[in-house]
Tab-separated table of C-alpha atoms in Angstrom:
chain	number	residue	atom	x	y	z
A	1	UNK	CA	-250.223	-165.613	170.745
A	2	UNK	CA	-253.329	-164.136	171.483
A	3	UNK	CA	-255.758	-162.471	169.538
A	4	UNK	CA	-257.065	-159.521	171.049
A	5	UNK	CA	-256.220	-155.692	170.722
A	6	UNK	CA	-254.690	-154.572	174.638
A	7	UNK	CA	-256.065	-150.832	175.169
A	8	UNK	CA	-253.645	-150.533	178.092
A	9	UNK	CA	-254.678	-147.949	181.040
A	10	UNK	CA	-252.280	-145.869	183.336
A	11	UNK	CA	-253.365	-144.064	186.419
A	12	UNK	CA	-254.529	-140.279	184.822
A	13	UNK	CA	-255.415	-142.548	181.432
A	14	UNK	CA	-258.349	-140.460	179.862
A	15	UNK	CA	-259.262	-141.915	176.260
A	16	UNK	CA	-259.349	-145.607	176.555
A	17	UNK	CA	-263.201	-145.928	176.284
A	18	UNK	CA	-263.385	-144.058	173.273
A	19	UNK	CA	-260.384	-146.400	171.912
A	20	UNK	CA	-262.407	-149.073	172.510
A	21	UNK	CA	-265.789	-148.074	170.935
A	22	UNK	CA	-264.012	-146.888	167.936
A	23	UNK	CA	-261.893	-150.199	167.405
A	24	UNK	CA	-265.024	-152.210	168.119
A	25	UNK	CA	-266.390	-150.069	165.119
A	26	UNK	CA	-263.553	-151.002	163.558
A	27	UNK	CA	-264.526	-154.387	163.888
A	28	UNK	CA	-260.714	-155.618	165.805
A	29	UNK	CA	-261.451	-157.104	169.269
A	30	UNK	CA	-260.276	-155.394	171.795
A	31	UNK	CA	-260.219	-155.055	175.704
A	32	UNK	CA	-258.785	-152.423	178.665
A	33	UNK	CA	-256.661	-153.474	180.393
A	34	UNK	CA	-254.883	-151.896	183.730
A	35	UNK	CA	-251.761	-151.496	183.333
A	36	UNK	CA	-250.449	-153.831	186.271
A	37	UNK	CA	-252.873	-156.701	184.722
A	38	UNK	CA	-251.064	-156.720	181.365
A	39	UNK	CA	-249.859	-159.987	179.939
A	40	UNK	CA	-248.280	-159.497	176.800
A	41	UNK	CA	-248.502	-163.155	176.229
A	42	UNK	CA	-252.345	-162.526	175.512
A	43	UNK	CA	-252.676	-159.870	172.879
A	44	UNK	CA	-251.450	-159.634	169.449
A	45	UNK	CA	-251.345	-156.053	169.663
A	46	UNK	CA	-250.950	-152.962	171.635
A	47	UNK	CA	-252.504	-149.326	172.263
A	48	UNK	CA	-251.844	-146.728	174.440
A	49	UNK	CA	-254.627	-143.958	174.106
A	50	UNK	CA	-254.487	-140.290	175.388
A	51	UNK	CA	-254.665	-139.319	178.509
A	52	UNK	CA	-252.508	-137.692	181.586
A	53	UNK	CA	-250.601	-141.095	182.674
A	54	UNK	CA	-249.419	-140.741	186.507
A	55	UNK	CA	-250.864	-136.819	186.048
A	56	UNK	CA	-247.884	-136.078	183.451
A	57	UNK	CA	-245.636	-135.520	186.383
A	58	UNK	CA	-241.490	-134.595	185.200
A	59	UNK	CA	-242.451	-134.713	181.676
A	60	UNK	CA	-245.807	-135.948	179.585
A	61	UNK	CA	-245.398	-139.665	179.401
A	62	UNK	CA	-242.116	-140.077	181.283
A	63	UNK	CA	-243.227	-142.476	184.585
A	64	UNK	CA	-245.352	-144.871	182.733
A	65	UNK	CA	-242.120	-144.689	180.197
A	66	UNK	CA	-240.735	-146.376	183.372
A	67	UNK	CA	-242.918	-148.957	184.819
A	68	UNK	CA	-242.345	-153.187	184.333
A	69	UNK	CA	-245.703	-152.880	181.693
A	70	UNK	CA	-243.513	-150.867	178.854
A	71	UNK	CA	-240.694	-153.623	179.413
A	72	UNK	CA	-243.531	-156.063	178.657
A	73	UNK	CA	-244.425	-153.574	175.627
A	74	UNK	CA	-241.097	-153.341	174.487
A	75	UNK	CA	-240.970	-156.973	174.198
A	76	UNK	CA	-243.793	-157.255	171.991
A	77	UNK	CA	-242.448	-154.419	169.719
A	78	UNK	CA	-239.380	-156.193	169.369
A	79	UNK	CA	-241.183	-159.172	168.733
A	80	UNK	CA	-242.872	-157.879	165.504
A	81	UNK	CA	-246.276	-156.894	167.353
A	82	UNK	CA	-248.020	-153.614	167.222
A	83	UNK	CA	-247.680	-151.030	169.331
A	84	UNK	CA	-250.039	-147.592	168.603
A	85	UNK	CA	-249.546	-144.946	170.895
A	86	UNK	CA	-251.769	-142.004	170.963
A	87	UNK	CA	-251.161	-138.272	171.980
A	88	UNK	CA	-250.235	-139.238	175.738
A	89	UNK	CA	-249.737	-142.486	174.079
A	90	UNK	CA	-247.087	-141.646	171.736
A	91	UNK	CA	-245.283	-139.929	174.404
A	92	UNK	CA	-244.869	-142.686	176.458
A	93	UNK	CA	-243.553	-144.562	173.195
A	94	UNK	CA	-241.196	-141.874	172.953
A	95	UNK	CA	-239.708	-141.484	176.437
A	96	UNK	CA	-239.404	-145.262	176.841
A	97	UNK	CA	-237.301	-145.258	173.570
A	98	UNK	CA	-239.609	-147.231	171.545
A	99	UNK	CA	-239.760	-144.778	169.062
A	100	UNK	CA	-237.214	-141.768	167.919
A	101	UNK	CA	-237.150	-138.265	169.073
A	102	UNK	CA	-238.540	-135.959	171.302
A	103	UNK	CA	-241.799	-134.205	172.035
A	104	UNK	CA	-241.716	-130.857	173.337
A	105	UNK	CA	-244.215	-128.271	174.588
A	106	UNK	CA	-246.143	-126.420	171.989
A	107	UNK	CA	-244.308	-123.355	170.275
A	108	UNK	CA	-247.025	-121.266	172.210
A	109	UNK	CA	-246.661	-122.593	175.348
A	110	UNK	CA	-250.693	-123.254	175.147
A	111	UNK	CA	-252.822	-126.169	175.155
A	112	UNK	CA	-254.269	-126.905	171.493
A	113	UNK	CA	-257.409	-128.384	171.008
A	114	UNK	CA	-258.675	-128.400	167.278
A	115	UNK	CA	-259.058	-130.480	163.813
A	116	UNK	CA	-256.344	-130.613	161.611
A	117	UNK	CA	-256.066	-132.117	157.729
A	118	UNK	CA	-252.912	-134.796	157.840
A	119	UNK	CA	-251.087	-136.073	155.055
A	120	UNK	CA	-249.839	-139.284	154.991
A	121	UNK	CA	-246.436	-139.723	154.000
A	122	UNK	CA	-245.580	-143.323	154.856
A	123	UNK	CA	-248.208	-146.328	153.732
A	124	UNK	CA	-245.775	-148.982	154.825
A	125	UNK	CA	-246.996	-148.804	158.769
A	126	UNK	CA	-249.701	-150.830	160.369
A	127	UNK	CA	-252.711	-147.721	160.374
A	128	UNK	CA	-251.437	-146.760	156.675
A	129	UNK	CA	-250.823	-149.898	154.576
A	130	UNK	CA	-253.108	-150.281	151.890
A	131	UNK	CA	-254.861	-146.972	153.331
A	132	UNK	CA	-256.518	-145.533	149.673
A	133	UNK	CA	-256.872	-141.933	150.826
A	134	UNK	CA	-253.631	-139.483	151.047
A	135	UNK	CA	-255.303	-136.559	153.000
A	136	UNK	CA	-256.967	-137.163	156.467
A	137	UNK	CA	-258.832	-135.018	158.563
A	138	UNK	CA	-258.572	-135.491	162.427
A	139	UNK	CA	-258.689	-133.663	165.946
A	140	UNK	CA	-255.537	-132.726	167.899
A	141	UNK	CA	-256.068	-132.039	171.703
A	142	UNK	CA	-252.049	-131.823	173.571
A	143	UNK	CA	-249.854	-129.360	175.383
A	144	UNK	CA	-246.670	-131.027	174.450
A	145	UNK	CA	-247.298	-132.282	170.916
A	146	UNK	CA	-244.060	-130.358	169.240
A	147	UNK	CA	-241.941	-133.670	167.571
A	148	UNK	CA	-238.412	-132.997	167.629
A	149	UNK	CA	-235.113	-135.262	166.198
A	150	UNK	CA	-231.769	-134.430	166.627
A	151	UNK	CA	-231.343	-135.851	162.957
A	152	UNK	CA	-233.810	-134.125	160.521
A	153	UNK	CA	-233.327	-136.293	157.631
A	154	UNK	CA	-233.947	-139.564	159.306
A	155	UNK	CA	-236.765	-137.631	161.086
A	156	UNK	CA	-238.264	-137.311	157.805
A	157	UNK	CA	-237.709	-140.993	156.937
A	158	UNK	CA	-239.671	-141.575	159.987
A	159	UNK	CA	-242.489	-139.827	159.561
A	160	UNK	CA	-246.224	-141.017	158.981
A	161	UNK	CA	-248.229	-138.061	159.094
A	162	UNK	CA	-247.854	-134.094	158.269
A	163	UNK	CA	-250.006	-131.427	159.441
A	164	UNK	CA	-251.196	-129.811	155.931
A	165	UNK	CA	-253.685	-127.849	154.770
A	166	UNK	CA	-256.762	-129.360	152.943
A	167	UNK	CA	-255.508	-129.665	149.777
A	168	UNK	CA	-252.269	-131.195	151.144
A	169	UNK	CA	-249.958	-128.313	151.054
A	170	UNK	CA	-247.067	-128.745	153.855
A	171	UNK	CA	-246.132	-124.964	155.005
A	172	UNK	CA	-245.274	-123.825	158.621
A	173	UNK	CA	-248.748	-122.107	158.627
A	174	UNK	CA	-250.469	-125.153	158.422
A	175	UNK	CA	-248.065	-126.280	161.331
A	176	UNK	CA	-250.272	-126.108	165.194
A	177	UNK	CA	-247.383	-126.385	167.600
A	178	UNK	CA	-243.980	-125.674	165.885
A	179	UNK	CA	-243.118	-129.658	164.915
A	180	UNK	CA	-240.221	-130.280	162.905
A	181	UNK	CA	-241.568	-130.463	159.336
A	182	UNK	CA	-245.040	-129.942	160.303
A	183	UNK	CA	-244.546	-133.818	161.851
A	184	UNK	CA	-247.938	-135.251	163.007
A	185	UNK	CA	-246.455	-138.742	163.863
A	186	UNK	CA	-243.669	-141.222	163.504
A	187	UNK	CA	-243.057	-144.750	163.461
A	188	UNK	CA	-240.068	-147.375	163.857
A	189	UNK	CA	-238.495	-148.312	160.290
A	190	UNK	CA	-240.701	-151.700	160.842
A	191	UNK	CA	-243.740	-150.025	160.948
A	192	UNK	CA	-245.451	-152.055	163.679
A	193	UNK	CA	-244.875	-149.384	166.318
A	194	UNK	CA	-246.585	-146.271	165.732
A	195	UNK	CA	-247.156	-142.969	167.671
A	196	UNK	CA	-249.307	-139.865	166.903
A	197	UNK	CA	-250.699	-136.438	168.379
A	198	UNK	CA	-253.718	-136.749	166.698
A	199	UNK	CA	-256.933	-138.715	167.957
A	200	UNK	CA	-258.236	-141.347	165.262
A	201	UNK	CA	-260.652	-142.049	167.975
A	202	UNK	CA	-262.511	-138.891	167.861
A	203	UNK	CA	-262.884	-138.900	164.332
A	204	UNK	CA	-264.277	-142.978	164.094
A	205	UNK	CA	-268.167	-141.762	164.282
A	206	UNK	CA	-270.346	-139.205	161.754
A	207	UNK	CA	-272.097	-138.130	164.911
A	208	UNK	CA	-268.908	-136.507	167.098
A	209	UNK	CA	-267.444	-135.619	164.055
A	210	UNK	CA	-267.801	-131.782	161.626
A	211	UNK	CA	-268.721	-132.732	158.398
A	212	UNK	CA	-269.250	-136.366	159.334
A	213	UNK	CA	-265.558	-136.985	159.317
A	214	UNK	CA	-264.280	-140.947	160.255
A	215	UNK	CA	-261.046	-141.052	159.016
A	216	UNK	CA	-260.006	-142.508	162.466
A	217	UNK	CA	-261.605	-145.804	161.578
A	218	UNK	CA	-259.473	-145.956	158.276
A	219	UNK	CA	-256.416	-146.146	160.196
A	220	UNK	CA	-257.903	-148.625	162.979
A	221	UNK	CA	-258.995	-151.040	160.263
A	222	UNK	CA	-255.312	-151.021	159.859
A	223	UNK	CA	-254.893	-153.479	162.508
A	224	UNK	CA	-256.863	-156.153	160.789
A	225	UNK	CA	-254.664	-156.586	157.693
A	226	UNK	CA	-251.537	-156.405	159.761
């Protein structure tokens, strides 16, 4: 098994440079990697950033869902591996079945671009185990970020993160596109494959972030103790 951190990129792929800067920051080795190049063989672990795979064409996330690569992916989840999908990322984990539910366009039908505070409500996944801190701050940045499960209670077993206010209060006004129980992102009961609007990437260095916010590297670090 190989070492290495896969930052896998589709055609329309936008944030895989970032990913990369902030994992090396992160200190896990990592590499992009085009998505008909991908090995699974050679990585211990997977991420697909944010982006506008195949130009979101049918639905956010649905034809790289489709491609030979996410069979390879798939594998690897199945496998006990990590798989972190992010924003267009965790789209593609959800149309390709890898991970529960549905994501839907935002409540008002606009694109949503700001920081949010996240609380975390699972610390048994690979970005949150062991993580010390139990409100984040990070940027969200999607048109079709609203999480939706046909099963509400299981959604709730399922989630990682909540949008919240800064003291960690969970209310609907707190809530930026109308997800089911303010739900920020999900993972499999394993916890090895992850998904989540928000970009940990964009909140890795003081510089690019308000108030010198790096939460993003918290979870990243993740990967090392996994």
């Amino acid at each position: 098994m190989g070492t290495k951190t896969a930052i896998i990129k589709f055609p329309g792929t936008t944030c895989e440079v970032d990913v990369y800067k902030a994992l090396l920051e992160a200190s896990v080795d990592a590499e992009i990697v085009k998505f008909k190049d991908f090995d699974p063989d050679k990585y211990k672990a997977v991420v697909l950033p944010g982006g506008f795979s195949f130009g979101d064409y049918l639905r956010a996330g649905s034809i790289a869902a489709s491609t030979e690569t996410m069979k390879k992916v798939k594998q690897m989840a199945d496998e006990g591996k990590v798989v972190i999908g992010i924003c267009n990322g965790f789209q593609i984990l959800v149309e390709s079945g890898l991970l529960e539910g549905a994501l839907l366009p935002n409540l008002n039908l606009r694109f949503i671009s700001k920081w949010v505070y996240l609380k975390v409500g699972r610390k048994d996944t690979v970005l949150t185990k062991g993580l010390e801190k139990d409100i984040i701050k990070m940027p969200i940045a999607h048109a079709e970020g609203r999480y939706y499960h046909t099963d509400p209670e299981r959604a709730k077993r399922l989630a990682v993160l909540y949008y919240t206010s800064q003291d960690g209060t969970v209310d609907e006004k707190y809530n930026p596109n109308g997800s089911l129980f303010n739900i920020a992102s999900v993972a499999n009961e394993e916890g090895n494959v992850i998904g989540m609007m928000p970009h940990p990437e964009r909140a890795s260095f003081k510089l690019t972030s308000p108030d010198g916010a790096t939460d993003g590297l918290l979870l990243f670090r993740g990967l090392r103790k996994w």
